[in-house]
């Protein structure tokens, strides 16, 4: 390993995902604070330097297994169910490869977080940051919204009768409303939950990731600042801890060990902030010797700080795909992968489920920008002949899962390797709620709003009507919404972090990503990740 250089950064941010981009931009508003952002993946210099499929909102090609911008973490959804977890390996993180879903957490989420991390996470305390981060195309001038923030927010022009969207989106709106669900025009407000257009982080029809919004030309709010350096293709291996000269023997983070172009070196910092995401941040802590002592010793890692909750409490949204043959006319123009979303409570406990219909077949969405809007072509190969019904998908997710997963290190032939177990559906109440979500979706698809359009819904009526058969179908088709949170959650002294993101037991080390959020929000967490970056920047700038 090369000797540490003389240069010491005021703050090193590890990870240029949604939270890290927001954090770095806000911290570097102080021209005297020198901020370095380290990203394992590429750091394009501008919007024009991103691959086409990273900007095209009509595809999610970057989430495909084998795509160079996808980490594709090996994991298990539950025992015996291996899965590859898509995460963005590029500036902007998963906001560069996801569907563009950009919805605020609900007040109920804030109440849970405030109960564990303090009033800093209440809806009222977070509202200024929620307004500050957005430019809302439809509601920016309304109370509770923003009109001049970095992240663009827009929606398809869908009305309460379904007008303004694709044929499928219109039918979902009509079907949900006929089932008694209210029309939720603005899902980033506190209207009663129901069906409505999906807020998305799009700009001029392109997926506008957090790096473009906060850091990069042509419009990034921090683009070109001399006190902000962006360094891609740099893998952080661990946080460097020192005890000498620290208070009462408490270790202090003094930098990070990195690998770039095959060379190992140390980047020194007065403060290190981990923003690598809910899957990678706990692994960095564990490899740095911060975690459950017994597990670290078993993995061959020297324990610096015994922190039993590192990697525990992983909260996420289990998901299945309900599919059908759709005979409606495909959209003639390229449209975003999502337009409307249904949110509702099910069962006596009021668990929330989400139904998110996709505008095109999944194979098309993963094919990249070479796909034709009507025929489902990718790389010039047609997937469906004209006039042939297309198999479309609705993503059905449980938004209030009680089951929890974990991340740990295990000894290997070389470096200890992470093991990710999402622990899905361990709680019987989760299985019952997801059953209810599938039944709700099948009922919507079989309503008069879809007459003459929908056929061959899977699971079929026989499976949907039988608890045992439906449970078996769900386990066979189980997937994930890729919304992991809570693996370094904030809370009291025994938690991994405190309410302002400081790692308990280590000086000079914070976390600013979804790993500190104790429970996955009732909506997709991309906006929440940006919010975390904004809030931790507030805490740091105020000296907390």
Short mmCIF file of C-alpha atoms in Angstrom, two decimals:
data_model
loop_
_atom_site.label_atom_id
_atom_site.label_comp_id
_atom_site.label_asym_id
_atom_site.label_seq_id
_atom_site.Cartn_x
_atom_site.Cartn_y
_atom_site.Cartn_z
CA UNK A 1 0.00 0.00 0.00
CA UNK A 2 1.32 3.42 -0.83
CA UNK A 3 1.96 5.86 1.97
CA UNK A 4 -0.81 8.35 2.71
CA UNK A 5 -0.40 11.65 0.93
CA UNK A 6 -0.07 14.97 2.70
CA UNK A 7 -3.41 16.19 1.35
CA UNK A 8 -6.26 16.07 3.86
CA UNK A 9 -9.82 16.63 2.67
CA UNK A 10 -12.35 18.25 4.98
CA UNK A 11 -14.96 15.66 3.99
CA UNK A 12 -14.68 12.49 1.93
CA UNK A 13 -18.03 11.18 0.67
CA UNK A 14 -17.95 7.48 -0.22
CA UNK A 15 -20.49 6.86 -2.97
CA UNK A 16 -22.09 9.12 -5.57
CA UNK A 17 -25.60 7.74 -5.31
CA UNK A 18 -28.75 9.74 -4.64
CA UNK A 19 -27.80 10.66 -1.07
CA UNK A 20 -24.09 11.20 -1.70
CA UNK A 21 -24.71 13.60 -4.58
CA UNK A 22 -27.11 15.73 -2.55
CA UNK A 23 -24.78 15.71 0.46
CA UNK A 24 -21.67 16.70 -1.50
CA UNK A 25 -23.47 19.50 -3.32
CA UNK A 26 -24.82 21.04 -0.13
CA UNK A 27 -21.58 20.70 1.86
CA UNK A 28 -19.56 22.31 -0.93
CA UNK A 29 -21.75 25.43 -0.82
CA UNK A 30 -19.21 26.54 1.78
CA UNK A 31 -16.24 27.55 -0.43
CA UNK A 32 -13.82 26.88 2.45
CA UNK A 33 -14.91 23.25 2.86
CA UNK A 34 -13.02 20.89 0.53
CA UNK A 35 -15.13 17.90 -0.45
CA UNK A 36 -14.05 14.77 -2.31
CA UNK A 37 -16.58 12.29 -3.72
CA UNK A 38 -15.35 8.76 -4.41
CA UNK A 39 -17.38 6.52 -6.73
CA UNK A 40 -16.56 2.90 -7.60
CA UNK A 41 -18.20 3.17 -11.01
CA UNK A 42 -17.68 5.66 -13.82
CA UNK A 43 -18.20 9.37 -13.21
CA UNK A 44 -19.28 10.82 -16.57
CA UNK A 45 -18.31 14.45 -17.05
CA UNK A 46 -21.75 15.65 -18.17
CA UNK A 47 -25.18 14.49 -19.32
CA UNK A 48 -23.83 13.91 -22.83
CA UNK A 49 -21.25 11.46 -21.48
CA UNK A 50 -23.80 9.07 -19.96
CA UNK A 51 -24.77 5.99 -22.00
CA UNK A 52 -28.06 6.41 -23.87
CA UNK A 53 -29.81 3.73 -21.83
CA UNK A 54 -28.94 5.58 -18.61
CA UNK A 55 -30.98 8.58 -19.79
CA UNK A 56 -33.80 6.88 -21.71
CA UNK A 57 -36.83 6.85 -19.40
CA UNK A 58 -38.54 4.32 -21.66
CA UNK A 59 -36.10 1.60 -20.58
CA UNK A 60 -34.61 0.10 -17.44
CA UNK A 61 -31.82 -1.59 -19.36
CA UNK A 62 -29.24 -0.62 -16.76
CA UNK A 63 -30.96 -2.85 -14.22
CA UNK A 64 -30.39 -5.95 -16.33
CA UNK A 65 -28.01 -8.64 -15.11
CA UNK A 66 -24.69 -8.20 -16.87
CA UNK A 67 -25.12 -4.51 -17.63
CA UNK A 68 -21.87 -2.66 -16.80
CA UNK A 69 -23.71 -0.07 -14.69
CA UNK A 70 -25.31 -2.72 -12.44
CA UNK A 71 -23.56 -4.09 -9.35
CA UNK A 72 -25.83 -7.19 -9.50
CA UNK A 73 -25.27 -8.22 -5.88
CA UNK A 74 -25.80 -11.91 -5.13
CA UNK A 75 -28.44 -12.38 -2.45
CA UNK A 76 -31.23 -14.62 -1.23
CA UNK A 77 -34.81 -13.39 -0.96
CA UNK A 78 -35.49 -16.16 1.56
CA UNK A 79 -33.97 -19.58 2.15
CA UNK A 80 -33.58 -21.42 -1.14
CA UNK A 81 -34.44 -18.38 -3.29
CA UNK A 82 -31.28 -16.83 -4.80
CA UNK A 83 -31.60 -13.48 -6.54
CA UNK A 84 -29.46 -10.81 -8.18
CA UNK A 85 -30.04 -7.35 -6.71
CA UNK A 86 -29.67 -4.49 -9.19
CA UNK A 87 -27.86 -1.41 -7.90
CA UNK A 88 -26.35 1.44 -9.87
CA UNK A 89 -22.57 1.26 -10.28
CA UNK A 90 -22.20 4.75 -11.69
CA UNK A 91 -22.54 8.38 -10.66
CA UNK A 92 -26.14 8.90 -9.63
CA UNK A 93 -26.31 5.38 -8.23
CA UNK A 94 -29.62 3.62 -8.69
CA UNK A 95 -31.30 6.84 -9.86
CA UNK A 96 -29.33 6.23 -13.06
CA UNK A 97 -30.73 2.76 -13.75
CA UNK A 98 -34.17 2.66 -12.10
CA UNK A 99 -37.60 3.46 -13.52
CA UNK A 100 -37.59 7.09 -12.41
CA UNK A 101 -40.12 6.61 -9.58
CA UNK A 102 -39.78 9.66 -7.29
CA UNK A 103 -42.34 9.71 -4.49
CA UNK A 104 -42.09 11.19 -1.01
CA UNK A 105 -42.37 9.08 2.14
CA UNK A 106 -45.71 9.27 3.90
CA UNK A 107 -46.34 11.05 7.21
CA UNK A 108 -46.64 7.64 8.88
CA UNK A 109 -43.07 6.85 7.80
CA UNK A 110 -41.79 10.07 9.33
CA UNK A 111 -43.58 9.28 12.59
CA UNK A 112 -41.78 5.94 12.86
CA UNK A 113 -38.41 7.51 12.03
CA UNK A 114 -38.91 10.41 14.44
CA UNK A 115 -39.76 7.95 17.20
CA UNK A 116 -36.38 6.28 16.72
CA UNK A 117 -34.09 9.05 15.50
CA UNK A 118 -35.59 12.17 17.00
CA UNK A 119 -37.78 14.97 15.73
CA UNK A 120 -35.17 15.75 13.06
CA UNK A 121 -36.98 13.12 10.97
CA UNK A 122 -40.56 14.29 11.53
CA UNK A 123 -42.57 15.42 8.52
CA UNK A 124 -42.45 19.01 9.73
CA UNK A 125 -38.67 18.99 10.23
CA UNK A 126 -38.08 17.37 6.83
CA UNK A 127 -40.50 19.54 4.84
CA UNK A 128 -38.02 22.36 4.09
CA UNK A 129 -35.60 19.81 2.60
CA UNK A 130 -38.42 18.10 0.66
CA UNK A 131 -39.33 21.45 -0.87
CA UNK A 132 -35.68 22.45 -1.43
CA UNK A 133 -34.72 19.34 -3.36
CA UNK A 134 -37.41 19.52 -6.07
CA UNK A 135 -38.71 21.45 -9.02
CA UNK A 136 -42.25 20.12 -9.37
CA UNK A 137 -43.59 20.74 -12.86
CA UNK A 138 -47.25 20.45 -11.87
CA UNK A 139 -47.39 21.61 -8.23
CA UNK A 140 -44.21 23.63 -7.71
CA UNK A 141 -46.08 26.82 -6.84
CA UNK A 142 -48.38 25.06 -4.37
CA UNK A 143 -47.81 25.00 -0.63
CA UNK A 144 -45.60 22.09 0.50
CA UNK A 145 -43.82 21.91 -2.86
CA UNK A 146 -40.68 23.35 -4.44
CA UNK A 147 -40.15 25.16 -7.73
CA UNK A 148 -36.38 25.73 -7.86
CA UNK A 149 -34.68 22.58 -6.56
CA UNK A 150 -32.19 20.30 -8.34
CA UNK A 151 -34.43 17.24 -8.83
CA UNK A 152 -37.11 17.57 -11.52
CA UNK A 153 -40.50 16.04 -10.71
CA UNK A 154 -43.19 15.49 -13.31
CA UNK A 155 -46.22 13.29 -13.98
CA UNK A 156 -48.17 12.00 -16.96
CA UNK A 157 -51.22 14.26 -17.57
CA UNK A 158 -53.71 11.65 -16.36
CA UNK A 159 -57.11 12.81 -15.17
CA UNK A 160 -59.61 11.24 -12.74
CA UNK A 161 -61.32 9.50 -15.67
CA UNK A 162 -58.03 8.06 -16.95
CA UNK A 163 -57.76 10.51 -19.82
CA UNK A 164 -54.30 11.67 -20.85
CA UNK A 165 -52.44 8.40 -20.40
CA UNK A 166 -51.88 5.22 -22.37
CA UNK A 167 -54.81 2.83 -22.78
CA UNK A 168 -53.50 0.60 -20.01
CA UNK A 169 -53.01 3.46 -17.57
CA UNK A 170 -56.51 4.77 -18.30
CA UNK A 171 -58.04 1.35 -17.67
CA UNK A 172 -56.21 1.02 -14.36
CA UNK A 173 -57.50 4.39 -13.22
CA UNK A 174 -61.09 3.55 -14.18
CA UNK A 175 -60.89 0.09 -12.64
CA UNK A 176 -59.42 1.32 -9.35
CA UNK A 177 -61.96 4.10 -9.06
CA UNK A 178 -64.81 1.67 -9.75
CA UNK A 179 -63.42 -0.44 -6.89
CA UNK A 180 -63.83 2.55 -4.57
CA UNK A 181 -60.28 3.92 -4.49
CA UNK A 182 -59.93 7.72 -4.59
CA UNK A 183 -58.07 9.55 -7.34
CA UNK A 184 -54.77 10.77 -5.88
CA UNK A 185 -53.70 13.57 -8.20
CA UNK A 186 -50.52 14.39 -6.25
CA UNK A 187 -48.86 11.42 -4.61
CA UNK A 188 -46.29 13.75 -3.07
CA UNK A 189 -48.93 15.39 -0.90
CA UNK A 190 -50.91 13.91 1.97
CA UNK A 191 -54.09 13.19 0.00
CA UNK A 192 -55.97 9.96 0.82
CA UNK A 193 -54.12 7.13 -0.88
CA UNK A 194 -55.51 5.64 -4.06
CA UNK A 195 -54.75 5.64 -7.78
CA UNK A 196 -53.00 8.45 -9.59
CA UNK A 197 -50.16 9.54 -11.85
CA UNK A 198 -46.69 8.58 -10.70
CA UNK A 199 -44.23 11.39 -9.86
CA UNK A 200 -41.00 10.78 -11.77
CA UNK A 201 -37.57 12.43 -11.90
CA UNK A 202 -37.64 13.22 -15.61
CA UNK A 203 -36.31 16.26 -17.47
CA UNK A 204 -37.39 16.78 -21.07
CA UNK A 205 -38.35 13.12 -21.22
CA UNK A 206 -35.00 11.85 -19.89
CA UNK A 207 -34.27 10.08 -16.61
CA UNK A 208 -32.48 12.80 -14.66
CA UNK A 209 -30.28 11.14 -12.06
CA UNK A 210 -29.01 12.73 -8.87
CA UNK A 211 -25.50 13.31 -10.23
CA UNK A 212 -26.88 15.34 -13.13
CA UNK A 213 -29.19 17.26 -10.81
CA UNK A 214 -26.60 18.08 -8.15
CA UNK A 215 -23.04 17.74 -9.43
CA UNK A 216 -22.59 17.72 -13.21
CA UNK A 217 -23.01 20.08 -16.17
CA UNK A 218 -25.11 21.43 -17.71
CA UNK A 219 -27.45 22.15 -14.78
CA UNK A 220 -26.00 20.51 -11.64
CA UNK A 221 -26.16 23.01 -8.81
CA UNK A 222 -22.57 22.28 -7.71
CA UNK A 223 -21.04 21.84 -11.17
CA UNK A 224 -17.60 23.38 -11.49
CA UNK A 225 -17.01 24.29 -7.87
CA UNK A 226 -13.25 24.45 -7.22
CA UNK A 227 -13.62 23.00 -3.70
CA UNK A 228 -15.45 19.88 -4.95
CA UNK A 229 -13.65 16.98 -6.62
CA UNK A 230 -15.42 14.01 -8.23
CA UNK A 231 -13.33 10.87 -8.58
CA UNK A 232 -14.73 7.82 -10.38
CA UNK A 233 -13.45 4.26 -10.85
CA UNK A 234 -12.21 4.35 -7.25
CA UNK A 235 -13.17 1.49 -4.96
CA UNK A 236 -13.14 2.10 -1.22
CA UNK A 237 -12.03 -1.02 0.67
CA UNK A 238 -12.39 0.16 4.24
CA UNK A 239 -12.41 3.13 6.59
CA UNK A 240 -9.03 3.81 8.21
CA UNK A 241 -9.42 4.08 12.00
CA UNK A 242 -6.90 5.42 14.51
CA UNK A 243 -7.04 5.39 18.31
CA UNK A 244 -3.94 7.48 19.02
CA UNK A 245 -4.87 10.94 20.22
CA UNK A 246 -8.60 10.27 20.16
CA UNK A 247 -10.93 10.89 23.08
CA UNK A 248 -10.95 8.17 25.76
CA UNK A 249 -9.53 5.65 23.33
CA UNK A 250 -12.47 5.96 20.94
CA UNK A 251 -11.31 5.22 17.39
CA UNK A 252 -11.44 8.04 14.88
CA UNK A 253 -11.91 7.82 11.12
CA UNK A 254 -8.92 9.49 9.50
CA UNK A 255 -9.49 8.45 5.90
CA UNK A 256 -10.31 5.56 3.59
CA UNK A 257 -8.27 2.89 1.88
CA UNK A 258 -8.94 2.89 -1.85
CA UNK A 259 -8.02 0.99 -5.00
CA UNK A 260 -7.69 2.89 -8.26
CA UNK A 261 -6.06 1.54 -11.41
CA UNK A 262 -4.82 -1.40 -9.35
CA UNK A 263 -2.98 0.82 -6.86
CA UNK A 264 -3.90 0.76 -3.17
CA UNK A 265 -3.60 4.05 -1.31
CA UNK A 266 -5.08 6.01 1.56
CA UNK A 267 -7.19 9.13 1.13
CA UNK A 268 -7.04 11.23 4.28
CA UNK A 269 -9.99 13.18 5.67
CA UNK A 270 -11.11 15.11 8.72
CA UNK A 271 -14.51 13.47 8.37
CA UNK A 272 -15.65 10.44 6.37
CA UNK A 273 -19.26 10.01 5.27
CA UNK A 274 -20.38 6.63 3.95
CA UNK A 275 -23.03 7.04 1.26
CA UNK A 276 -22.58 3.72 -0.52
CA UNK A 277 -26.15 2.52 -0.01
CA UNK A 278 -27.95 0.11 2.28
CA UNK A 279 -26.16 -2.93 0.83
CA UNK A 280 -22.59 -1.62 0.54
CA UNK A 281 -22.32 0.68 3.56
CA UNK A 282 -22.71 -2.07 6.19
CA UNK A 283 -20.14 -4.15 4.32
CA UNK A 284 -17.68 -1.24 4.52
CA UNK A 285 -18.34 -0.94 8.24
CA UNK A 286 -17.79 -4.66 8.75
CA UNK A 287 -14.57 -4.69 6.72
CA UNK A 288 -13.40 -1.73 8.81
CA UNK A 289 -13.93 -3.73 12.01
CA UNK A 290 -17.20 -2.10 13.06
CA UNK A 291 -19.88 -4.70 13.66
CA UNK A 292 -20.88 -7.73 15.76
CA UNK A 293 -17.69 -8.91 17.45
CA UNK A 294 -18.36 -12.66 17.17
CA UNK A 295 -19.22 -12.44 13.47
CA UNK A 296 -16.18 -10.31 12.70
CA UNK A 297 -13.82 -12.68 14.47
CA UNK A 298 -15.37 -15.66 12.67
CA UNK A 299 -14.84 -13.88 9.35
CA UNK A 300 -11.21 -13.13 10.19
CA UNK A 301 -11.67 -9.39 10.75
CA UNK A 302 -10.22 -7.62 13.77
CA UNK A 303 -13.02 -6.00 15.77
CA UNK A 304 -12.42 -2.29 16.38
CA UNK A 305 -15.93 -1.45 17.62
CA UNK A 306 -18.46 -4.03 18.78
CA UNK A 307 -21.66 -2.77 17.11
CA UNK A 308 -24.13 -5.69 17.07
CA UNK A 309 -26.75 -4.05 14.81
CA UNK A 310 -24.52 -3.47 11.78
CA UNK A 311 -26.10 -5.34 8.87
CA UNK A 312 -29.20 -6.29 10.86
CA UNK A 313 -32.76 -5.07 10.42
CA UNK A 314 -32.75 -4.97 6.63
CA UNK A 315 -36.17 -3.62 5.59
CA UNK A 316 -37.46 -3.92 2.03
CA UNK A 317 -40.54 -4.45 -0.16
CA UNK A 318 -41.20 -8.03 -1.34
CA UNK A 319 -42.77 -8.06 -4.77
CA UNK A 320 -44.36 -10.33 -7.36
CA UNK A 321 -45.33 -9.77 -10.97
CA UNK A 322 -48.95 -10.28 -12.01
CA UNK A 323 -49.09 -10.55 -15.80
CA UNK A 324 -51.73 -10.57 -18.49
CA UNK A 325 -52.15 -10.60 -22.25
CA UNK A 326 -53.08 -7.11 -23.37
CA UNK A 327 -54.80 -6.58 -26.70
CA UNK A 328 -54.91 -2.78 -26.61
CA UNK A 329 -53.05 -0.75 -29.21
CA UNK A 330 -49.45 -0.21 -28.03
CA UNK A 331 -48.37 3.41 -27.55
CA UNK A 332 -47.03 4.75 -30.82
CA UNK A 333 -44.46 6.94 -29.12
CA UNK A 334 -41.85 6.00 -26.55
CA UNK A 335 -43.29 6.60 -23.10
CA UNK A 336 -41.75 6.19 -19.64
CA UNK A 337 -41.83 2.69 -18.20
CA UNK A 338 -44.46 3.74 -15.61
CA UNK A 339 -47.40 6.16 -15.62
CA UNK A 340 -49.85 5.38 -12.82
CA UNK A 341 -49.67 3.62 -9.46
CA UNK A 342 -52.24 2.20 -7.06
CA UNK A 343 -51.66 2.42 -3.31
CA UNK A 344 -54.13 1.02 -0.82
CA UNK A 345 -54.48 -0.66 2.56
CA UNK A 346 -55.49 -4.32 2.80
CA UNK A 347 -56.58 -6.62 5.61
CA UNK A 348 -57.56 -5.88 9.17
CA UNK A 349 -54.07 -4.61 10.04
CA UNK A 350 -54.16 -2.04 7.24
CA UNK A 351 -50.97 -3.21 5.54
CA UNK A 352 -50.18 -1.16 2.46
CA UNK A 353 -49.68 -2.69 -0.96
CA UNK A 354 -48.69 -1.02 -4.19
CA UNK A 355 -49.71 -1.99 -7.72
CA UNK A 356 -47.46 -0.50 -10.38
CA UNK A 357 -48.41 -1.40 -13.98
CA UNK A 358 -45.64 -1.13 -16.56
CA UNK A 359 -46.31 0.47 -19.92
CA UNK A 360 -44.46 -2.11 -22.00
CA UNK A 361 -43.44 -5.78 -21.72
CA UNK A 362 -40.60 -6.39 -19.29
CA UNK A 363 -38.42 -7.83 -22.06
CA UNK A 364 -38.81 -4.55 -23.96
CA UNK A 365 -38.00 -2.39 -20.96
CA UNK A 366 -34.75 -4.28 -20.42
CA UNK A 367 -33.81 -4.15 -24.11
CA UNK A 368 -32.46 -0.62 -24.14
CA UNK A 369 -33.07 2.40 -26.35
CA UNK A 370 -32.96 0.34 -29.55
CA UNK A 371 -36.42 -1.02 -28.75
CA UNK A 372 -39.36 0.06 -30.88
CA UNK A 373 -42.34 1.41 -28.95
CA UNK A 374 -44.98 -0.60 -30.73
CA UNK A 375 -43.38 -3.89 -31.69
CA UNK A 376 -41.18 -4.52 -28.68
CA UNK A 377 -37.93 -4.65 -30.58
CA UNK A 378 -34.50 -4.47 -29.10
CA UNK A 379 -31.36 -4.45 -31.24
CA UNK A 380 -33.64 -4.76 -34.25
CA UNK A 381 -35.33 -8.03 -33.24
CA UNK A 382 -39.14 -8.03 -32.94
CA UNK A 383 -40.58 -9.58 -29.80
CA UNK A 384 -44.24 -9.47 -30.88
CA UNK A 385 -45.84 -9.28 -34.30
CA UNK A 386 -48.20 -6.37 -35.00
CA UNK A 387 -51.66 -7.09 -33.63
CA UNK A 388 -50.41 -9.80 -31.27
CA UNK A 389 -51.42 -9.32 -27.61
CA UNK A 390 -48.47 -8.27 -25.47
CA UNK A 391 -47.77 -9.79 -22.06
CA UNK A 392 -47.72 -6.87 -19.66
CA UNK A 393 -46.82 -6.74 -16.00
CA UNK A 394 -48.04 -5.11 -12.81
CA UNK A 395 -45.51 -5.04 -9.99
CA UNK A 396 -47.34 -5.90 -6.76
CA UNK A 397 -45.35 -5.01 -3.64
CA UNK A 398 -45.92 -5.13 0.10
CA UNK A 399 -44.97 -1.69 1.38
CA UNK A 400 -45.19 -2.44 5.12
CA UNK A 401 -43.24 -5.68 5.47
CA UNK A 402 -42.57 -6.87 9.02
CA UNK A 403 -39.95 -9.44 8.04
CA UNK A 404 -36.32 -8.37 8.29
CA UNK A 405 -33.13 -9.47 6.59
CA UNK A 406 -29.43 -9.15 7.33
CA UNK A 407 -26.02 -8.64 5.80
CA UNK A 408 -22.92 -10.31 7.24
CA UNK A 409 -19.37 -11.20 6.32
CA UNK A 410 -18.21 -14.79 5.94
CA UNK A 411 -14.66 -16.07 5.65
CA UNK A 412 -13.56 -17.00 2.16
CA UNK A 413 -10.43 -17.97 0.31
CA UNK A 414 -9.43 -14.31 0.11
CA UNK A 415 -11.19 -11.27 1.52
CA UNK A 416 -14.30 -12.01 3.62
CA UNK A 417 -17.38 -11.96 1.39
CA UNK A 418 -20.79 -10.42 2.12
CA UNK A 419 -23.88 -12.56 2.44
CA UNK A 420 -27.17 -10.75 1.84
CA UNK A 421 -30.41 -12.35 3.03
CA UNK A 422 -33.56 -10.26 2.62
CA UNK A 423 -35.59 -12.54 4.90
CA UNK A 424 -38.78 -12.05 2.90
CA UNK A 425 -42.15 -13.34 4.11
CA UNK A 426 -40.84 -14.87 7.32
CA UNK A 427 -43.81 -13.24 9.07
CA UNK A 428 -47.17 -14.89 8.28
CA UNK A 429 -48.83 -11.47 8.24
CA UNK A 430 -46.62 -10.47 5.32
CA UNK A 431 -47.74 -13.52 3.36
CA UNK A 432 -51.39 -12.69 4.02
CA UNK A 433 -50.93 -9.07 2.96
CA UNK A 434 -49.15 -9.99 -0.27
CA UNK A 435 -51.92 -12.49 -1.03
CA UNK A 436 -54.40 -9.66 -0.65
CA UNK A 437 -52.35 -7.49 -2.99
CA UNK A 438 -52.31 -10.15 -5.71
CA UNK A 439 -56.06 -10.64 -5.35
CA UNK A 440 -56.64 -6.90 -5.56
CA UNK A 441 -54.59 -6.71 -8.76
CA UNK A 442 -56.32 -9.69 -10.37
CA UNK A 443 -59.67 -8.13 -9.48
CA UNK A 444 -58.72 -4.84 -11.11
CA UNK A 445 -57.62 -6.61 -14.29
CA UNK A 446 -60.85 -8.62 -14.46
CA UNK A 447 -63.10 -5.57 -14.04
CA UNK A 448 -65.27 -4.13 -16.85
CA UNK A 449 -62.68 -1.38 -17.43
CA UNK A 450 -60.49 -4.03 -19.09
CA UNK A 451 -63.26 -5.82 -21.03
CA UNK A 452 -62.10 -6.89 -24.46
CA UNK A 453 -58.52 -5.94 -23.71
CA UNK A 454 -57.17 -8.25 -21.01
CA UNK A 455 -56.97 -12.02 -21.18
CA UNK A 456 -55.00 -14.80 -19.53
CA UNK A 457 -54.26 -13.17 -16.20
CA UNK A 458 -51.56 -15.00 -14.25
CA UNK A 459 -52.01 -16.24 -11.59
CA UNK A 460 -55.32 -17.56 -12.85
CA UNK A 461 -58.66 -17.60 -11.07
CA UNK A 462 -58.16 -21.05 -9.54
CA UNK A 463 -54.88 -20.02 -7.92
CA UNK A 464 -56.13 -16.61 -6.80
CA UNK A 465 -59.12 -18.17 -5.07
CA UNK A 466 -57.16 -20.66 -2.95
CA UNK A 467 -54.89 -19.51 -0.08
CA UNK A 468 -52.60 -22.52 -0.26
CA UNK A 469 -52.20 -22.40 -4.03
CA UNK A 470 -51.69 -18.64 -4.00
CA UNK A 471 -49.04 -18.86 -1.26
CA UNK A 472 -47.19 -21.44 -3.32
CA UNK A 473 -47.45 -19.26 -6.43
CA UNK A 474 -46.12 -16.23 -4.55
CA UNK A 475 -43.13 -18.16 -3.23
CA UNK A 476 -42.39 -19.51 -6.72
CA UNK A 477 -42.60 -16.03 -8.28
CA UNK A 478 -41.15 -13.98 -5.44
CA UNK A 479 -39.06 -10.97 -6.38
CA UNK A 480 -38.07 -7.67 -4.87
CA UNK A 481 -38.74 -3.98 -5.38
CA UNK A 482 -35.04 -3.33 -4.62
CA UNK A 483 -35.80 -0.90 -1.80
CA UNK A 484 -33.40 -1.99 0.96
CA UNK A 485 -33.08 0.21 4.06
CA UNK A 486 -32.15 -0.05 7.72
CA UNK A 487 -28.83 -1.92 7.76
CA UNK A 488 -27.09 0.75 9.87
CA UNK A 489 -30.20 2.28 11.38
CA UNK A 490 -30.34 5.31 13.64
CA UNK A 491 -31.74 5.10 17.14
CA UNK A 492 -30.43 5.11 20.71
CA UNK A 493 -26.91 4.39 21.99
CA UNK A 494 -27.14 0.70 21.03
CA UNK A 495 -28.05 1.53 17.41
CA UNK A 496 -25.42 1.79 14.67
CA UNK A 497 -25.97 5.53 14.20
CA UNK A 498 -27.57 8.41 16.02
CA UNK A 499 -30.29 10.66 14.65
CA UNK A 500 -27.85 12.89 12.75
CA UNK A 501 -25.99 10.03 11.05
CA UNK A 502 -22.93 9.77 13.32
CA UNK A 503 -21.65 6.22 13.80
CA UNK A 504 -21.85 5.34 17.47
CA UNK A 505 -18.45 4.42 18.89
CA UNK A 506 -16.40 6.07 16.12
CA UNK A 507 -15.44 9.74 15.88
CA UNK A 508 -15.30 11.45 12.51
CA UNK A 509 -17.52 8.90 10.76
CA UNK A 510 -21.07 9.39 9.53
CA UNK A 511 -23.50 7.63 7.25
CA UNK A 512 -25.77 9.39 4.78
CA UNK A 513 -27.79 6.85 2.84
CA UNK A 514 -30.79 4.54 3.20
CA UNK A 515 -28.92 2.25 5.59
CA UNK A 516 -29.67 4.69 8.44
CA UNK A 517 -33.43 4.75 7.73
CA UNK A 518 -34.89 2.14 10.13
CA UNK A 519 -37.85 1.09 7.96
CA UNK A 520 -38.34 1.22 4.22
CA UNK A 521 -40.84 3.98 3.44
CA UNK A 522 -44.32 3.15 2.21
CA UNK A 523 -43.25 4.37 -1.22
CA UNK A 524 -40.18 3.68 -3.30
CA UNK A 525 -37.15 5.20 -1.54
CA UNK A 526 -35.31 7.12 -4.28
CA UNK A 527 -36.63 10.46 -3.08
CA UNK A 528 -36.04 9.41 0.53
CA UNK A 529 -32.38 8.76 -0.32
CA UNK A 530 -32.03 12.30 -1.67
CA UNK A 531 -33.79 13.56 1.46
CA UNK A 532 -31.26 11.74 3.66
CA UNK A 533 -28.40 13.48 1.85
CA UNK A 534 -30.10 16.83 2.29
CA UNK A 535 -30.84 16.26 5.99
CA UNK A 536 -27.36 15.00 6.91
CA UNK A 537 -25.91 18.04 5.16
CA UNK A 538 -28.16 20.19 7.36
CA UNK A 539 -26.82 18.47 10.47
CA UNK A 540 -23.19 18.80 9.41
CA UNK A 541 -23.46 22.44 8.38
CA UNK A 542 -25.05 23.30 11.72
CA UNK A 543 -22.20 21.60 13.60
CA UNK A 544 -24.24 18.67 14.89
#
